[in-house]
PDB file of C-alpha atoms in Angstrom:
ATOM      1  CA  ASN A   1     107.423  82.553  91.120  1.00 73.00           C
ATOM      2  CA  ALA A   2     110.888  81.259  90.342  1.00 70.00           C
ATOM      3  CA  GLY A   3     109.574  77.965  90.881  1.00 71.00           C
ATOM      4  CA  PHE A   4     106.921  78.138  88.734  1.00 69.00           C
ATOM      5  CA  ALA A   5     108.888  80.197  85.763  1.00 68.00           C
ATOM      6  CA  PHE A   6     111.438  76.706  85.769  1.00 67.00           C
ATOM      7  CA  THR A   7     108.474  74.684  84.496  1.00 66.00           C
ATOM      8  CA  GLY A   8     108.068  76.626  81.395  1.00 63.00           C
ATOM      9  CA  VAL A   9     104.980  77.189  81.205  1.00 73.00           C
ATOM     10  CA  LYS A  10     103.891  80.238  79.752  1.00 75.00           C
ATOM     11  CA  ALA A  11     102.045  82.601  81.303  1.00 76.00           C
ATOM     12  CA  THR A  12     101.707  86.165  82.209  1.00 76.00           C
ATOM     13  CA  ALA A  13     102.518  88.366  85.340  1.00 75.00           C
ATOM     14  CA  GLU A  14      98.526  88.096  86.456  1.00 82.00           C
ATOM     15  CA  GLU A  15      98.240  84.496  85.521  1.00 80.00           C
ATOM     16  CA  TYR A  16     101.565  83.685  88.391  1.00 85.00           C
ATOM     17  CA  PRO A  17     101.281  82.164  91.618  1.00 91.00           C
ATOM     18  CA  THR A  18     102.229  85.190  93.367  1.00 92.00           C
ATOM     19  CA  SER A  19     100.909  88.632  91.611  1.00 95.00           C
ATOM     20  CA  GLN A  20      99.046  91.854  92.410  1.00 95.00           C
ATOM     21  CA  SER A  21      95.782  92.422  92.072  1.00 96.00           C
ATOM     22  CA  THR A  22      93.459  96.293  92.178  1.00 95.00           C
ATOM     23  CA  ASN A  23      90.697  94.600  94.214  1.00 92.00           C
ATOM     24  CA  GLY A  24      92.752  95.532  98.073  1.00 97.00           C
ATOM     25  CA  VAL A  25      90.729  96.703 101.329  1.00 97.00           C
ATOM     26  CA  GLU A  26      92.871  99.741 100.513  1.00 92.00           C
ATOM     27  CA  GLY A  27      94.415  99.883  96.524  1.00 96.00           C
ATOM     28  CA  LYS A  28      96.278  96.594  95.604  1.00 97.00           C
ATOM     29  CA  CYS A  29      96.864  94.184  97.389  1.00 98.00           C
ATOM     30  CA  LEU A  30      98.627  90.815  96.744  1.00 97.00           C
ATOM     31  CA  LYS A  31      97.407  87.764  94.978  1.00 97.00           C
ATOM     32  CA  LEU A  32      97.989  83.880  95.304  1.00 97.00           C
ATOM     33  CA  THR A  33      97.046  81.590  93.598  1.00 97.00           C
ATOM     34  CA  THR A  34      97.555  78.144  93.883  1.00 96.00           C
ATOM     35  CA  CYS A  35      98.532  76.744  89.549  1.00 94.00           C
ATOM     36  CA  GLU A  36      99.147  73.706  87.517  1.00 88.00           C
ATOM     37  CA  THR A  37     103.079  73.389  86.514  1.00 84.00           C
ATOM     38  CA  GLY A  38     102.497  71.283  82.959  1.00 74.00           C
ATOM     39  CA  TYR A  39     104.160  68.276  81.940  1.00 68.00           C
ATOM     40  CA  TRP A  40     107.378  69.343  83.118  1.00 72.00           C
ATOM     41  CA  GLY A  41     106.371  70.046  86.433  1.00 67.00           C
ATOM     42  CA  SER A  42     104.530  66.714  86.744  1.00 74.00           C
ATOM     43  CA  LEU A  43     107.766  65.061  85.818  1.00 68.00           C
ATOM     44  CA  LEU A  44     109.726  66.988  88.061  1.00 70.00           C
ATOM     45  CA  GLY A  45     107.359  65.920  91.248  1.00 72.00           C
ATOM     46  CA  MET A  46     105.825  69.506  91.624  1.00 79.00           C
ATOM     47  CA  PRO A  47     102.537  68.861  89.880  1.00 86.00           C
ATOM     48  CA  ILE A  48     101.412  72.066  90.858  1.00 89.00           C
ATOM     49  CA  ALA A  49     102.681  75.173  92.719  1.00 89.00           C
ATOM     50  CA  ALA A  50     101.197  77.512  95.478  1.00 92.00           C
ATOM     51  CA  GLY A  51     101.067  81.077  95.616  1.00 94.00           C
ATOM     52  CA  ASN A  52     102.607  82.441  98.470  1.00 93.00           C
ATOM     53  CA  LEU A  53     104.546  85.219  99.894  1.00 93.00           C
ATOM     54  CA  PHE A  54     107.488  84.889 102.901  1.00 91.00           C
ATOM     55  CA  LEU A  55     110.244  86.565 104.550  1.00 88.00           C
ATOM     56  CA  GLY A  56     113.143  84.439 103.458  1.00 84.00           C
ATOM     57  CA  SER A  57     115.194  83.828 100.282  1.00 78.00           C
ATOM     58  CA  PHE A  58     114.144  81.673  97.190  1.00 74.00           C
ATOM     59  CA  GLU A  59     116.941  79.895  94.647  1.00 72.00           C
ATOM     60  CA  VAL A  60     115.657  77.443  92.687  1.00 65.00           C
ATOM     61  CA  ARG A  61     117.370  74.153  93.060  1.00 62.00           C
ATOM     62  CA  PRO A  62     115.932  71.405  90.444  1.00 57.00           C
ATOM     63  CA  THR A  63     117.269  68.195  92.238  1.00 57.00           C
ATOM     64  CA  ASP A  64     116.102  69.509  95.759  1.00 59.00           C
ATOM     65  CA  ILE A  65     113.302  72.028  95.475  1.00 59.00           C
ATOM     66  CA  LEU A  66     112.019  71.960  98.737  1.00 58.00           C
ATOM     67  CA  ARG A  67     115.481  73.241 100.103  1.00 62.00           C
ATOM     68  CA  SER A  68     115.262  76.364  97.289  1.00 65.00           C
ATOM     69  CA  THR A  69     113.358  77.805  99.983  1.00 73.00           C
ATOM     70  CA  LYS A  70     114.806  79.354 102.933  1.00 78.00           C
ATOM     71  CA  PHE A  71     112.106  80.647 105.300  1.00 82.00           C
ATOM     72  CA  GLY A  72     113.106  83.482 108.360  1.00 87.00           C
ATOM     73  CA  THR A  73     115.053  86.893 108.505  1.00 89.00           C
ATOM     74  CA  PRO A  74     117.381  87.976 111.642  1.00 91.00           C
ATOM     75  CA  PHE A  75     114.805  90.051 113.914  1.00 93.00           C
ATOM     76  CA  SER A  76     115.995  91.917 116.913  1.00 94.00           C
ATOM     77  CA  ASN A  77     112.227  92.745 118.158  1.00 97.00           C
ATOM     78  CA  ILE A  78     109.819  90.284 120.163  1.00 97.00           C
ATOM     79  CA  PRO A  79     106.872  89.729 117.961  1.00 98.00           C
ATOM     80  CA  THR A  80     103.467  90.150 119.685  1.00 98.00           C
ATOM     81  CA  SER A  81     100.929  89.574 117.087  1.00 98.00           C
ATOM     82  CA  ILE A  82     100.350  90.520 113.324  1.00 98.00           C
ATOM     83  CA  THR A  83      96.777  91.733 111.583  1.00 98.00           C
ATOM     84  CA  GLY A  84      95.636  92.141 108.073  1.00 98.00           C
ATOM     85  CA  TYR A  85      93.257  91.091 106.050  1.00 98.00           C
ATOM     86  CA  TYR A  86      92.157  88.480 103.765  1.00 98.00           C
ATOM     87  CA  LYS A  87      89.637  86.455 101.298  1.00 98.00           C
ATOM     88  CA  TYR A  88      89.795  82.864  99.792  1.00 98.00           C
ATOM     89  CA  LYS A  89      88.385  80.402  97.649  1.00 98.00           C
ATOM     90  CA  ALA A  90      89.081  76.993  97.177  1.00 98.00           C
ATOM     91  CA  GLY A  91      89.590  75.361  93.472  1.00 97.00           C
ATOM     92  CA  LYS A  92      87.410  72.468  92.810  1.00 96.00           C
ATOM     93  CA  SER A  93      89.767  69.801  92.337  1.00 95.00           C
ATOM     94  CA  PHE A  94      91.931  69.110  95.248  1.00 96.00           C
ATOM     95  CA  GLN A  95      94.953  67.282  93.742  1.00 94.00           C
ATOM     96  CA  ILE A  96      97.623  64.815  95.652  1.00 93.00           C
ATOM     97  CA  ASP A  97     100.261  63.856  93.249  1.00 87.00           C
ATOM     98  CA  GLY A  98      98.595  65.141  90.393  1.00 87.00           C
ATOM     99  CA  LYS A  99      95.578  63.260  90.860  1.00 90.00           C
ATOM    100  CA  PRO A 100      91.950  64.273  92.247  1.00 91.00           C
ATOM    101  CA  VAL A 101      91.021  63.160  95.626  1.00 94.00           C
ATOM    102  CA  ASP A 102      87.462  63.010  96.238  1.00 93.00           C
ATOM    103  CA  ASN A 103      86.061  64.959  99.254  1.00 91.00           C
ATOM    104  CA  LYS A 104      88.785  66.889 100.151  1.00 94.00           C
ATOM    105  CA  LYS A 105      88.804  70.716 100.227  1.00 96.00           C
ATOM    106  CA  ASP A 106      91.257  73.207 100.255  1.00 97.00           C
ATOM    107  CA  ILE A 107      92.555  75.718 102.140  1.00 97.00           C
ATOM    108  CA  CYS A 108      95.246  78.459 103.125  1.00 97.00           C
ATOM    109  CA  ASP A 109      97.418  79.434 105.563  1.00 96.00           C
ATOM    110  CA  ILE A 110      98.394  82.006 107.285  1.00 97.00           C
ATOM    111  CA  TYR A 111     101.006  82.078 110.076  1.00 94.00           C
ATOM    112  CA  ALA A 112     104.652  83.315 111.654  1.00 94.00           C
ATOM    113  CA  VAL A 113     107.158  81.854 113.559  1.00 92.00           C
ATOM    114  CA  PHE A 114     109.929  83.000 115.786  1.00 93.00           C
ATOM    115  CA  TYR A 115     112.481  81.140 116.277  1.00 91.00           C
ATOM    116  CA  GLU A 116     116.642  80.908 117.464  1.00 90.00           C
ATOM    117  CA  THR A 117     118.876  80.187 114.852  1.00 85.00           C
ATOM    118  CA  ASP A 118     122.541  79.159 114.635  1.00 71.00           C
ATOM    119  CA  GLU A 119     125.158  79.175 111.810  1.00 63.00           C
ATOM    120  CA  LYS A 120     123.611  75.923 110.635  1.00 59.00           C
ATOM    121  CA  THR A 121     120.093  76.972 110.613  1.00 56.00           C
ATOM    122  CA  ALA A 122     119.792  80.812 109.628  1.00 52.00           C
ATOM    123  CA  GLY A 123     117.236  79.543 107.298  1.00 48.00           C
ATOM    124  CA  SER A 124     115.006  75.933 107.050  1.00 47.00           C
ATOM    125  CA  ALA A 125     113.723  73.970 104.353  1.00 43.00           C
ATOM    126  CA  ALA A 126     109.706  74.285 104.044  1.00 39.00           C
ATOM    127  CA  GLY A 127     107.419  72.775 107.372  1.00 44.00           C
ATOM    128  CA  ILE A 128     108.914  75.786 109.972  1.00 56.00           C
ATOM    129  CA  GLY A 129     105.610  75.885 111.174  1.00 47.00           C
ATOM    130  CA  SER A 130     104.775  72.024 111.885  1.00 47.00           C
ATOM    131  CA  ALA A 131     106.079  69.988 115.079  1.00 43.00           C
ATOM    132  CA  PRO A 132     108.266  67.599 112.653  1.00 43.00           C
ATOM    133  CA  ASP A 133     110.353  69.702 111.236  1.00 55.00           C
ATOM    134  CA  ARG A 134     113.937  69.729 112.515  1.00 55.00           C
ATOM    135  CA  LEU A 135     114.092  73.193 113.673  1.00 63.00           C
ATOM    136  CA  TYR A 136     110.704  72.922 115.532  1.00 72.00           C
ATOM    137  CA  ARG A 137     112.710  72.606 119.155  1.00 78.00           C
ATOM    138  CA  ARG A 138     114.125  75.894 117.900  1.00 83.00           C
ATOM    139  CA  HIS A 139     110.771  77.609 118.043  1.00 88.00           C
ATOM    140  CA  LEU A 140     110.180  80.509 120.543  1.00 93.00           C
ATOM    141  CA  SER A 141     106.503  81.172 119.990  1.00 94.00           C
ATOM    142  CA  VAL A 142     104.058  80.818 116.638  1.00 93.00           C
ATOM    143  CA  ALA A 143     101.216  83.031 115.192  1.00 95.00           C
ATOM    144  CA  ARG A 144      98.682  80.824 113.148  1.00 95.00           C
ATOM    145  CA  ILE A 145      95.136  80.973 111.448  1.00 97.00           C
ATOM    146  CA  LYS A 146      93.040  78.458 113.085  1.00 94.00           C
ATOM    147  CA  ASP A 147      89.835  79.164 111.222  1.00 94.00           C
ATOM    148  CA  ALA A 148      90.736  80.078 107.413  1.00 97.00           C
ATOM    149  CA  LYS A 149      87.586  79.676 105.481  1.00 97.00           C
ATOM    150  CA  GLU A 150      86.190  80.724 101.974  1.00 97.00           C
ATOM    151  CA  THR A 151      84.553  84.005 102.099  1.00 96.00           C
ATOM    152  CA  ASP A 152      83.261  86.893  99.415  1.00 95.00           C
ATOM    153  CA  GLU A 153      84.209  89.349 101.827  1.00 97.00           C
ATOM    154  CA  TRP A 154      87.476  90.587 103.166  1.00 98.00           C
ATOM    155  CA  ILE A 155      87.887  88.887 106.647  1.00 98.00           C
ATOM    156  CA  LYS A 156      90.364  90.667 109.628  1.00 98.00           C
ATOM    157  CA  PHE A 157      92.861  88.539 111.010  1.00 98.00           C
ATOM    158  CA  ASP A 158      94.406  89.225 114.213  1.00 98.00           C
ATOM    159  CA  LEU A 159      96.938  86.469 114.852  1.00 98.00           C
ATOM    160  CA  PRO A 160      98.828  86.456 118.634  1.00 98.00           C
ATOM    161  CA  PHE A 161     102.331  84.859 118.847  1.00 97.00           C
ATOM    162  CA  GLU A 162     101.833  82.319 121.402  1.00 96.00           C
ATOM    163  CA  TYR A 163     104.908  80.582 122.885  1.00 95.00           C
ATOM    164  CA  ARG A 164     105.781  77.399 123.036  1.00 92.00           C
ATOM    165  CA  THR A 165     105.599  75.516 126.486  1.00 92.00           C
ATOM    166  CA  GLY A 166     109.043  76.781 128.564  1.00 93.00           C
ATOM    167  CA  LYS A 167     110.156  78.826 125.694  1.00 94.00           C
ATOM    168  CA  SER A 168     111.005  82.499 126.173  1.00 94.00           C
ATOM    169  CA  VAL A 169     113.160  85.406 124.946  1.00 96.00           C
ATOM    170  CA  ASP A 170     116.534  85.273 125.696  1.00 95.00           C
ATOM    171  CA  MET A 171     117.896  88.938 125.599  1.00 95.00           C
ATOM    172  CA  GLU A 172     121.209  88.364 125.431  1.00 95.00           C
ATOM    173  CA  LYS A 173     120.530  86.462 122.340  1.00 94.00           C
ATOM    174  CA  LEU A 174     118.006  88.851 120.894  1.00 95.00           C
ATOM    175  CA  LYS A 175     120.628  91.758 121.158  1.00 93.00           C
ATOM    176  CA  ALA A 176     123.328  89.531 119.021  1.00 93.00           C
ATOM    177  CA  GLY A 177     120.845  88.759 116.163  1.00 91.00           C
ATOM    178  CA  LYS A 178     120.110  85.162 117.234  1.00 92.00           C
ATOM    179  CA  TYR A 179     116.403  84.774 116.454  1.00 92.00           C
ATOM    180  CA  ASN A 180     114.999  85.242 112.942  1.00 91.00           C
ATOM    181  CA  LEU A 181     111.326  85.513 112.099  1.00 93.00           C
ATOM    182  CA  ALA A 182     109.062  84.127 109.074  1.00 92.00           C
ATOM    183  CA  ILE A 183     105.892  85.429 108.320  1.00 94.00           C
ATOM    184  CA  VAL A 184     104.053  82.810 105.204  1.00 94.00           C
ATOM    185  CA  PHE A 185     101.154  83.648 103.136  1.00 96.00           C
ATOM    186  CA  SER A 186      99.547  80.421 101.118  1.00 96.00           C
ATOM    187  CA  SER A 187      97.080  79.647  98.667  1.00 97.00           C
ATOM    188  CA  SER A 188      96.993  75.816  99.927  1.00 97.00           C
ATOM    189  CA  ILE A 189      98.201  74.579 103.384  1.00 95.00           C
ATOM    190  CA  ARG A 190      99.874  71.468 101.719  1.00 93.00           C
ATOM    191  CA  GLY A 191     101.461  73.415  98.744  1.00 91.00           C
ATOM    192  CA  ASP A 192     104.772  72.881 100.387  1.00 85.00           C
ATOM    193  CA  HIS A 193     103.701  68.938  99.671  1.00 88.00           C
ATOM    194  CA  PHE A 194     102.661  70.161  95.785  1.00 89.00           C
ATOM    195  CA  GLU A 195      99.111  69.456  97.681  1.00 94.00           C
ATOM    196  CA  GLY A 196      96.098  71.709  96.749  1.00 96.00           C
ATOM    197  CA  ALA A 197      93.056  73.024  94.461  1.00 97.00           C
ATOM    198  CA  PRO A 198      94.743  74.304  91.109  1.00 96.00           C
ATOM    199  CA  GLY A 199      92.763  77.967  91.136  1.00 96.00           C
ATOM    200  CA  SER A 200      92.695  78.700  94.582  1.00 98.00           C
ATOM    201  CA  THR A 201      92.716  82.083  95.354  1.00 98.00           C
ATOM    202  CA  LEU A 202      94.081  83.892  98.383  1.00 98.00           C
ATOM    203  CA  TYR A 203      93.824  87.698  98.879  1.00 98.00           C
ATOM    204  CA  ILE A 204      95.767  89.499 101.658  1.00 98.00           C
ATOM    205  CA  ASP A 205      96.113  92.896 102.514  1.00 98.00           C
ATOM    206  CA  GLU A 206      96.839  95.344 105.272  1.00 98.00           C
ATOM    207  CA  VAL A 207      99.882  93.699 107.104  1.00 98.00           C
ATOM    208  CA  LEU A 208     100.616  95.152 110.093  1.00 98.00           C
ATOM    209  CA  LEU A 209     102.954  93.475 112.512  1.00 98.00           C
ATOM    210  CA  ASN A 210     103.155  93.927 115.806  1.00 98.00           C
ATOM    211  CA  PHE A 211     106.035  94.130 118.654  1.00 98.00           C
ATOM    212  CA  THR A 212     107.971  95.168 121.516  1.00 95.00           C
ATOM    213  CA  ASN A 213     111.690  95.337 122.094  1.00 87.00           C
ATOM    214  CA  LYS A 214     111.222  94.275 125.898  1.00 81.00           C
TER     215      LYS A 214
END
């Protein structure tokens, strides 16, 4: 929301990319919407802002917007799965560089990454869930939705953390706080590249992180 506000678009709290809805599974829930960022957003090379919520921090850097995002927080247990409910509707017109792209459909993203850190990599920029990222070699396990779809009804997700080949938890590093956990929800899977369909909306509720200390 801070990045969206920086573009100067006039909007109410409910019209921001990340907001709250009263239509949850139980009571209120999270509402994430991909929004257009207007003239200044396009001028800055970020014509859309995907609604997102994540474990980590955000500080606006106008000259390097992707590095405004730092995913992850120290985690001293071993995550096993993440569960919850989602609803999703894609926007009508998928855009790349602010221009409509025919025959392309938006989709949401739900994922979590458990990874090793050091002094230089306590937080990561966008893309922690993909192989090209510079921190990919530090990923121990990833839980990610593989069958996301549009739905009018709440769908339960149950995503196990799957270990990368040859990776395992070092209990000494775990005790020393050398691992981070990032959980990410986004209304557009390519939102970190400023690609998606304005109006795409993801609802999230009743999220539970399961973990062990063994």
